[in-house]
Short mmCIF file of N, CA and C in Angstrom, two decimals:
data_model
loop_
_atom_site.label_atom_id
_atom_site.label_comp_id
_atom_site.label_asym_id
_atom_site.label_seq_id
_atom_site.Cartn_x
_atom_site.Cartn_y
_atom_site.Cartn_z
N UNK K 270 -87.25 65.39 93.64
CA UNK K 270 -87.93 64.25 93.04
C UNK K 270 -87.02 63.66 91.96
N UNK K 271 -86.93 62.32 91.89
CA UNK K 271 -86.10 61.65 90.91
C UNK K 271 -86.71 61.72 89.53
N UNK K 272 -85.96 61.21 88.58
CA UNK K 272 -86.47 61.22 87.22
C UNK K 272 -87.60 60.19 87.07
N UNK K 273 -88.42 60.43 86.09
CA UNK K 273 -89.57 59.56 85.85
C UNK K 273 -89.12 58.26 85.19
N UNK K 274 -89.88 57.22 85.42
CA UNK K 274 -89.64 55.94 84.75
C UNK K 274 -90.07 56.10 83.30
N UNK K 275 -89.22 55.65 82.39
CA UNK K 275 -89.53 55.74 80.97
C UNK K 275 -90.32 54.51 80.53
N UNK K 276 -91.38 54.76 79.78
CA UNK K 276 -92.26 53.69 79.32
C UNK K 276 -92.46 53.85 77.82
N UNK K 277 -92.25 52.76 77.08
CA UNK K 277 -92.52 52.76 75.65
C UNK K 277 -93.82 52.01 75.40
N UNK K 278 -94.72 52.64 74.67
CA UNK K 278 -95.99 52.01 74.32
C UNK K 278 -95.96 51.58 72.86
N UNK K 279 -96.14 50.30 72.63
CA UNK K 279 -96.21 49.85 71.24
C UNK K 279 -97.67 49.86 70.78
N UNK K 280 -97.87 49.54 69.54
CA UNK K 280 -99.20 49.60 68.94
C UNK K 280 -100.20 48.72 69.66
N UNK K 281 -99.76 47.54 70.10
CA UNK K 281 -100.71 46.63 70.74
C UNK K 281 -101.29 47.20 72.03
N UNK K 282 -100.48 47.94 72.79
CA UNK K 282 -101.00 48.55 74.02
C UNK K 282 -102.12 49.52 73.68
N UNK K 283 -101.87 50.38 72.73
CA UNK K 283 -102.90 51.35 72.35
C UNK K 283 -104.12 50.65 71.75
N UNK K 284 -103.89 49.63 70.96
CA UNK K 284 -104.99 48.93 70.33
C UNK K 284 -105.91 48.28 71.36
N UNK K 285 -105.33 47.75 72.44
CA UNK K 285 -106.15 47.10 73.47
C UNK K 285 -106.98 48.08 74.29
N UNK K 286 -106.78 49.38 74.09
CA UNK K 286 -107.64 50.35 74.77
C UNK K 286 -109.07 50.24 74.26
N UNK K 287 -109.22 49.74 73.04
CA UNK K 287 -110.55 49.55 72.46
C UNK K 287 -110.57 48.24 71.68
N UNK K 288 -110.51 47.14 72.41
CA UNK K 288 -110.47 45.81 71.80
C UNK K 288 -111.69 45.04 72.27
N UNK K 289 -112.82 45.30 71.64
CA UNK K 289 -114.10 44.76 72.08
C UNK K 289 -114.14 43.24 72.09
N UNK K 290 -113.35 42.59 71.23
CA UNK K 290 -113.36 41.13 71.18
C UNK K 290 -112.45 40.49 72.24
N UNK K 291 -111.81 41.33 73.07
CA UNK K 291 -110.97 40.84 74.15
C UNK K 291 -111.19 41.71 75.39
N UNK K 292 -112.39 41.60 75.99
CA UNK K 292 -112.75 42.52 77.07
C UNK K 292 -111.82 42.45 78.29
N UNK K 293 -111.29 41.27 78.60
CA UNK K 293 -110.40 41.16 79.76
C UNK K 293 -109.11 41.95 79.54
N UNK K 294 -108.49 41.77 78.37
CA UNK K 294 -107.26 42.51 78.07
C UNK K 294 -107.55 44.00 77.95
N UNK K 295 -108.71 44.36 77.42
CA UNK K 295 -109.07 45.76 77.30
C UNK K 295 -109.17 46.37 78.69
N UNK K 296 -109.81 45.69 79.62
CA UNK K 296 -109.95 46.19 80.99
C UNK K 296 -108.59 46.34 81.66
N UNK K 297 -107.74 45.34 81.51
CA UNK K 297 -106.40 45.40 82.11
C UNK K 297 -105.61 46.57 81.54
N UNK K 298 -105.69 46.77 80.24
CA UNK K 298 -104.96 47.86 79.59
C UNK K 298 -105.49 49.21 80.06
N UNK K 299 -106.78 49.33 80.21
CA UNK K 299 -107.36 50.59 80.69
C UNK K 299 -106.95 50.87 82.14
N UNK K 300 -106.78 49.83 82.94
CA UNK K 300 -106.29 50.02 84.31
C UNK K 300 -104.86 50.56 84.31
N UNK K 301 -104.03 50.00 83.44
CA UNK K 301 -102.66 50.51 83.31
C UNK K 301 -102.68 51.94 82.80
N UNK K 302 -103.58 52.24 81.89
CA UNK K 302 -103.70 53.59 81.33
C UNK K 302 -103.96 54.61 82.44
N UNK K 303 -104.78 54.25 83.39
CA UNK K 303 -105.06 55.17 84.50
C UNK K 303 -103.78 55.50 85.26
N UNK K 304 -102.89 54.54 85.39
CA UNK K 304 -101.59 54.81 86.01
C UNK K 304 -100.74 55.74 85.16
N UNK K 305 -100.77 55.52 83.86
CA UNK K 305 -99.98 56.35 82.95
C UNK K 305 -100.44 57.80 82.95
N UNK K 306 -101.69 58.02 83.22
CA UNK K 306 -102.24 59.37 83.23
C UNK K 306 -101.80 60.16 84.46
N UNK K 307 -101.18 59.52 85.42
CA UNK K 307 -100.81 60.17 86.67
C UNK K 307 -99.52 60.98 86.58
N UNK K 308 -98.94 61.09 85.42
CA UNK K 308 -97.75 61.91 85.19
C UNK K 308 -96.54 61.46 86.00
N UNK K 309 -96.45 60.17 86.29
CA UNK K 309 -95.28 59.63 86.98
C UNK K 309 -94.29 59.02 86.00
N UNK K 310 -94.69 58.97 84.74
CA UNK K 310 -93.90 58.27 83.73
C UNK K 310 -93.57 59.19 82.58
N UNK K 311 -92.44 58.93 81.96
CA UNK K 311 -92.06 59.60 80.73
C UNK K 311 -92.42 58.63 79.61
N UNK K 312 -93.44 58.97 78.85
CA UNK K 312 -94.02 58.02 77.89
C UNK K 312 -93.51 58.29 76.49
N UNK K 313 -93.19 57.21 75.80
CA UNK K 313 -92.70 57.28 74.42
C UNK K 313 -93.53 56.37 73.52
N UNK K 314 -93.74 56.83 72.31
CA UNK K 314 -94.26 55.99 71.23
C UNK K 314 -93.40 56.30 70.01
N UNK K 315 -93.46 55.45 69.02
CA UNK K 315 -92.64 55.70 67.83
C UNK K 315 -93.52 56.16 66.67
N UNK K 316 -92.86 56.69 65.67
CA UNK K 316 -93.58 57.08 64.46
C UNK K 316 -94.20 55.85 63.80
N UNK K 317 -93.62 54.68 64.03
CA UNK K 317 -94.19 53.45 63.50
C UNK K 317 -95.57 53.20 64.12
N UNK K 318 -95.68 53.43 65.42
CA UNK K 318 -96.97 53.27 66.11
C UNK K 318 -98.01 54.20 65.49
N UNK K 319 -97.63 55.45 65.28
CA UNK K 319 -98.57 56.40 64.70
C UNK K 319 -98.98 55.98 63.29
N UNK K 320 -98.04 55.46 62.52
CA UNK K 320 -98.37 54.97 61.17
C UNK K 320 -99.34 53.79 61.25
N UNK K 321 -99.08 52.87 62.18
CA UNK K 321 -99.96 51.70 62.32
C UNK K 321 -101.35 52.11 62.80
N UNK K 322 -101.42 53.05 63.72
CA UNK K 322 -102.73 53.54 64.16
C UNK K 322 -103.50 54.17 63.00
N UNK K 323 -102.76 54.83 62.12
CA UNK K 323 -103.39 55.46 60.96
C UNK K 323 -104.07 54.48 60.03
N UNK K 324 -103.77 53.20 60.17
CA UNK K 324 -104.40 52.17 59.34
C UNK K 324 -105.70 51.64 59.95
N UNK K 325 -106.02 52.08 61.17
CA UNK K 325 -107.28 51.66 61.80
C UNK K 325 -108.46 52.30 61.07
N UNK K 326 -109.63 51.68 61.25
CA UNK K 326 -110.81 52.32 60.67
C UNK K 326 -111.04 53.64 61.41
N UNK K 327 -111.80 54.50 60.80
CA UNK K 327 -111.97 55.87 61.30
C UNK K 327 -112.49 55.92 62.74
N UNK K 328 -113.43 55.06 63.06
CA UNK K 328 -114.02 55.06 64.40
C UNK K 328 -112.98 54.68 65.46
N UNK K 329 -112.25 53.58 65.21
CA UNK K 329 -111.24 53.14 66.18
C UNK K 329 -110.12 54.16 66.27
N UNK K 330 -109.71 54.72 65.15
CA UNK K 330 -108.66 55.73 65.16
C UNK K 330 -109.05 56.91 66.05
N UNK K 331 -110.27 57.38 65.91
CA UNK K 331 -110.73 58.50 66.73
C UNK K 331 -110.70 58.15 68.22
N UNK K 332 -111.13 56.95 68.55
CA UNK K 332 -111.12 56.51 69.95
C UNK K 332 -109.69 56.48 70.49
N UNK K 333 -108.77 55.89 69.72
CA UNK K 333 -107.39 55.75 70.19
C UNK K 333 -106.70 57.10 70.27
N UNK K 334 -106.96 57.99 69.33
CA UNK K 334 -106.37 59.33 69.40
C UNK K 334 -106.90 60.10 70.60
N UNK K 335 -108.16 59.88 70.95
CA UNK K 335 -108.71 60.51 72.15
C UNK K 335 -107.97 60.03 73.40
N UNK K 336 -107.65 58.74 73.44
CA UNK K 336 -106.86 58.24 74.57
C UNK K 336 -105.48 58.89 74.59
N UNK K 337 -104.84 58.99 73.45
CA UNK K 337 -103.51 59.60 73.40
C UNK K 337 -103.53 61.04 73.88
N UNK K 338 -104.61 61.73 73.68
CA UNK K 338 -104.72 63.12 74.14
C UNK K 338 -104.75 63.22 75.66
N UNK K 339 -104.99 62.12 76.34
CA UNK K 339 -105.07 62.12 77.80
C UNK K 339 -103.70 62.09 78.48
N UNK K 340 -102.65 61.81 77.71
CA UNK K 340 -101.31 61.69 78.29
C UNK K 340 -100.33 62.57 77.52
N UNK K 341 -99.24 62.86 78.19
CA UNK K 341 -98.13 63.54 77.52
C UNK K 341 -97.16 62.46 77.07
N UNK K 342 -96.75 62.53 75.82
CA UNK K 342 -95.83 61.52 75.30
C UNK K 342 -94.86 62.15 74.31
N UNK K 343 -93.79 61.43 74.07
CA UNK K 343 -92.76 61.84 73.11
C UNK K 343 -92.77 60.85 71.96
N UNK K 344 -92.56 61.35 70.75
CA UNK K 344 -92.51 60.49 69.58
C UNK K 344 -91.05 60.23 69.21
N UNK K 345 -90.72 58.96 69.09
CA UNK K 345 -89.39 58.56 68.66
C UNK K 345 -89.44 58.33 67.16
N UNK K 346 -88.57 59.00 66.45
CA UNK K 346 -88.52 58.81 65.00
C UNK K 346 -87.55 57.67 64.70
N UNK K 347 -88.01 56.72 63.90
CA UNK K 347 -87.16 55.59 63.57
C UNK K 347 -86.15 55.96 62.51
N UNK K 348 -85.00 55.35 62.62
CA UNK K 348 -83.95 55.50 61.63
C UNK K 348 -83.19 54.17 61.56
N UNK K 349 -82.09 54.14 60.87
CA UNK K 349 -81.34 52.89 60.73
C UNK K 349 -80.91 52.33 62.08
N UNK K 350 -80.53 53.21 63.01
CA UNK K 350 -80.07 52.76 64.32
C UNK K 350 -81.19 52.11 65.12
N UNK K 351 -82.38 52.68 65.08
CA UNK K 351 -83.48 52.09 65.84
C UNK K 351 -83.92 50.77 65.23
N UNK K 352 -83.89 50.68 63.93
CA UNK K 352 -84.24 49.41 63.27
C UNK K 352 -83.21 48.34 63.63
N UNK K 353 -81.94 48.70 63.62
CA UNK K 353 -80.87 47.75 63.97
C UNK K 353 -81.02 47.30 65.42
N UNK K 354 -81.31 48.22 66.32
CA UNK K 354 -81.51 47.87 67.72
C UNK K 354 -82.71 46.94 67.88
N UNK K 355 -83.79 47.24 67.20
CA UNK K 355 -84.98 46.39 67.27
C UNK K 355 -84.68 44.99 66.79
N UNK K 356 -83.92 44.88 65.70
CA UNK K 356 -83.56 43.56 65.18
C UNK K 356 -82.71 42.78 66.17
N UNK K 357 -81.79 43.46 66.85
CA UNK K 357 -80.97 42.79 67.86
C UNK K 357 -81.81 42.32 69.03
N UNK K 358 -82.76 43.13 69.44
CA UNK K 358 -83.65 42.73 70.55
C UNK K 358 -84.46 41.50 70.17
N UNK K 359 -84.93 41.48 68.94
CA UNK K 359 -85.70 40.32 68.46
C UNK K 359 -84.81 39.09 68.44
N UNK K 360 -83.57 39.25 67.97
CA UNK K 360 -82.62 38.14 67.93
C UNK K 360 -82.37 37.57 69.32
N UNK K 361 -82.36 38.44 70.34
CA UNK K 361 -82.13 38.01 71.72
C UNK K 361 -83.41 37.53 72.39
N UNK K 362 -84.52 37.58 71.70
CA UNK K 362 -85.78 37.08 72.24
C UNK K 362 -86.48 38.05 73.18
N UNK K 363 -86.13 39.31 73.09
CA UNK K 363 -86.75 40.33 73.97
C UNK K 363 -88.10 40.70 73.40
#
């Protein structure tokens, strides 16, 4: 079997798992989530995502953390190199 496809989840993806004011996007995101749970992907999130989730109200935080428990993921720790790369991607319009 080949290597898994790598997927990075930013805060907005996780946030849309429980976005009651945007039911269509929430449904679409939950459909993608079902694919991610199938263990075909190598999933990454950053420490920035975890920090941003920590700013959610307690109820939403609990919901989102419950979703995260459904998948295996790796945490990327940000440093000067990741910030520089992110800035270059933004400059290129990615």
